[in-house]
Short mmCIF file of C-alpha atoms in Angstrom, two decimals:
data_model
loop_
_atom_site.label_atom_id
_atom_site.label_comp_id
_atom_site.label_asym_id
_atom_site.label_seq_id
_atom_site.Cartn_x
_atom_site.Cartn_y
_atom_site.Cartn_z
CA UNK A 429 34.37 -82.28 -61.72
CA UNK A 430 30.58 -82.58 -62.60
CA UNK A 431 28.08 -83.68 -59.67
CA UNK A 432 25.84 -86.65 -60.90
CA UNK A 433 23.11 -84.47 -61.59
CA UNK A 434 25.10 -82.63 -64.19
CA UNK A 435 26.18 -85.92 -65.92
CA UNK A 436 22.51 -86.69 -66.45
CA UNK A 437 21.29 -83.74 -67.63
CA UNK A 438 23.92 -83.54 -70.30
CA UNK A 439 23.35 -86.83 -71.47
CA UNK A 440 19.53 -86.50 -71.31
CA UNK A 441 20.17 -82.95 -73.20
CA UNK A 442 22.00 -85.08 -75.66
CA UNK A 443 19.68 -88.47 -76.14
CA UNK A 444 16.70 -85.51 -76.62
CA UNK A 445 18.80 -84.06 -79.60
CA UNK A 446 19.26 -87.25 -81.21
CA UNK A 447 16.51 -87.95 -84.34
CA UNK A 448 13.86 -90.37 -83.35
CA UNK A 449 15.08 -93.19 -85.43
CA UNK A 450 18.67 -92.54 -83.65
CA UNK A 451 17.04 -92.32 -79.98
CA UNK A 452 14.58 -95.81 -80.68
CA UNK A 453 18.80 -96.96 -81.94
CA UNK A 454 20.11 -96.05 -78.61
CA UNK A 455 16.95 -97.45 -76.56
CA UNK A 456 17.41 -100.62 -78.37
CA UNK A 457 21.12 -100.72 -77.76
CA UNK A 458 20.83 -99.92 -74.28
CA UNK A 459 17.74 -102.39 -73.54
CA UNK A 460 19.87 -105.56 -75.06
CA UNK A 461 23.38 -104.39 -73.29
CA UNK A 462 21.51 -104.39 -70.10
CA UNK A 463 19.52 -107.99 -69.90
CA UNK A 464 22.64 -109.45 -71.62
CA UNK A 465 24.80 -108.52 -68.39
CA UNK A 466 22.11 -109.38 -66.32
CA UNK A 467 21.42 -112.71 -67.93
CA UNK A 468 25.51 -113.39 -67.36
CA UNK A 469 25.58 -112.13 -63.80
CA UNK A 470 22.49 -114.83 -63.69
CA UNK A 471 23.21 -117.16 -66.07
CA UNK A 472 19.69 -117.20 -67.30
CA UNK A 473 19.20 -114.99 -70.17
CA UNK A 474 20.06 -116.12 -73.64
CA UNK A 475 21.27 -114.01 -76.74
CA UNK A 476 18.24 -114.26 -78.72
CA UNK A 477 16.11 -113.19 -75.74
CA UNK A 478 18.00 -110.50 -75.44
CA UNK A 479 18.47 -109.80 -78.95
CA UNK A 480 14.43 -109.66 -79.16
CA UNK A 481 13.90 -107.77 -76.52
CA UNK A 482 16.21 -104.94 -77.52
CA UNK A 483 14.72 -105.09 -80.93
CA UNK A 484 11.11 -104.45 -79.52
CA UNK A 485 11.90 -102.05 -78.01
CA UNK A 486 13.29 -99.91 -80.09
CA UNK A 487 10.34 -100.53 -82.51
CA UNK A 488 8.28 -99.40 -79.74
CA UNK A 489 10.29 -96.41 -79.47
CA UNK A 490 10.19 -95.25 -82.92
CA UNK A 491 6.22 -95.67 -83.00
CA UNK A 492 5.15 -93.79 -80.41
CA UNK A 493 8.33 -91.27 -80.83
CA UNK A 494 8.74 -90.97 -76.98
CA UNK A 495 10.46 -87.39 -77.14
CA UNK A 496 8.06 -85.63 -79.33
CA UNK A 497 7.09 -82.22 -78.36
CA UNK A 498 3.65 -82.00 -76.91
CA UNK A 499 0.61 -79.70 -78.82
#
């Protein structure tokens, strides 16, 4: 079985492969997944908050492409 640290490089080996419109996707994804469960578990948070959030951030993402290589 792989330790933790294995799991995370793989995956962070694998988000860094992904295109930059396909990693701002995932950030997106991942961003509006997490304060929706939060917002349940709190009962504060509402879709479109969420929704918006999520969205920003992947915007944000794609602009300043986050995983290009530096010159």
């Amino acid at each position: 079985m792989a330790g933790p640290r294995q799991l995370y490089r793989r995956a962070d080996d694998w988000a860094r492969g992904l295109s930059r419109f396909r990693y701002a996707v995932l950030a997106g994804v991942i961003v509006t997944t997490t304060l929706l469960s939060v917002g349940v578990l709190l009962d504060i948070t509402t879709t479109v908050q969420a929704v918006t959030m999520g969205v920003t951030m992947a915007v944000l993402y794609y602009a300043f492409d986050v995983n290009a290589e530096a010159d």
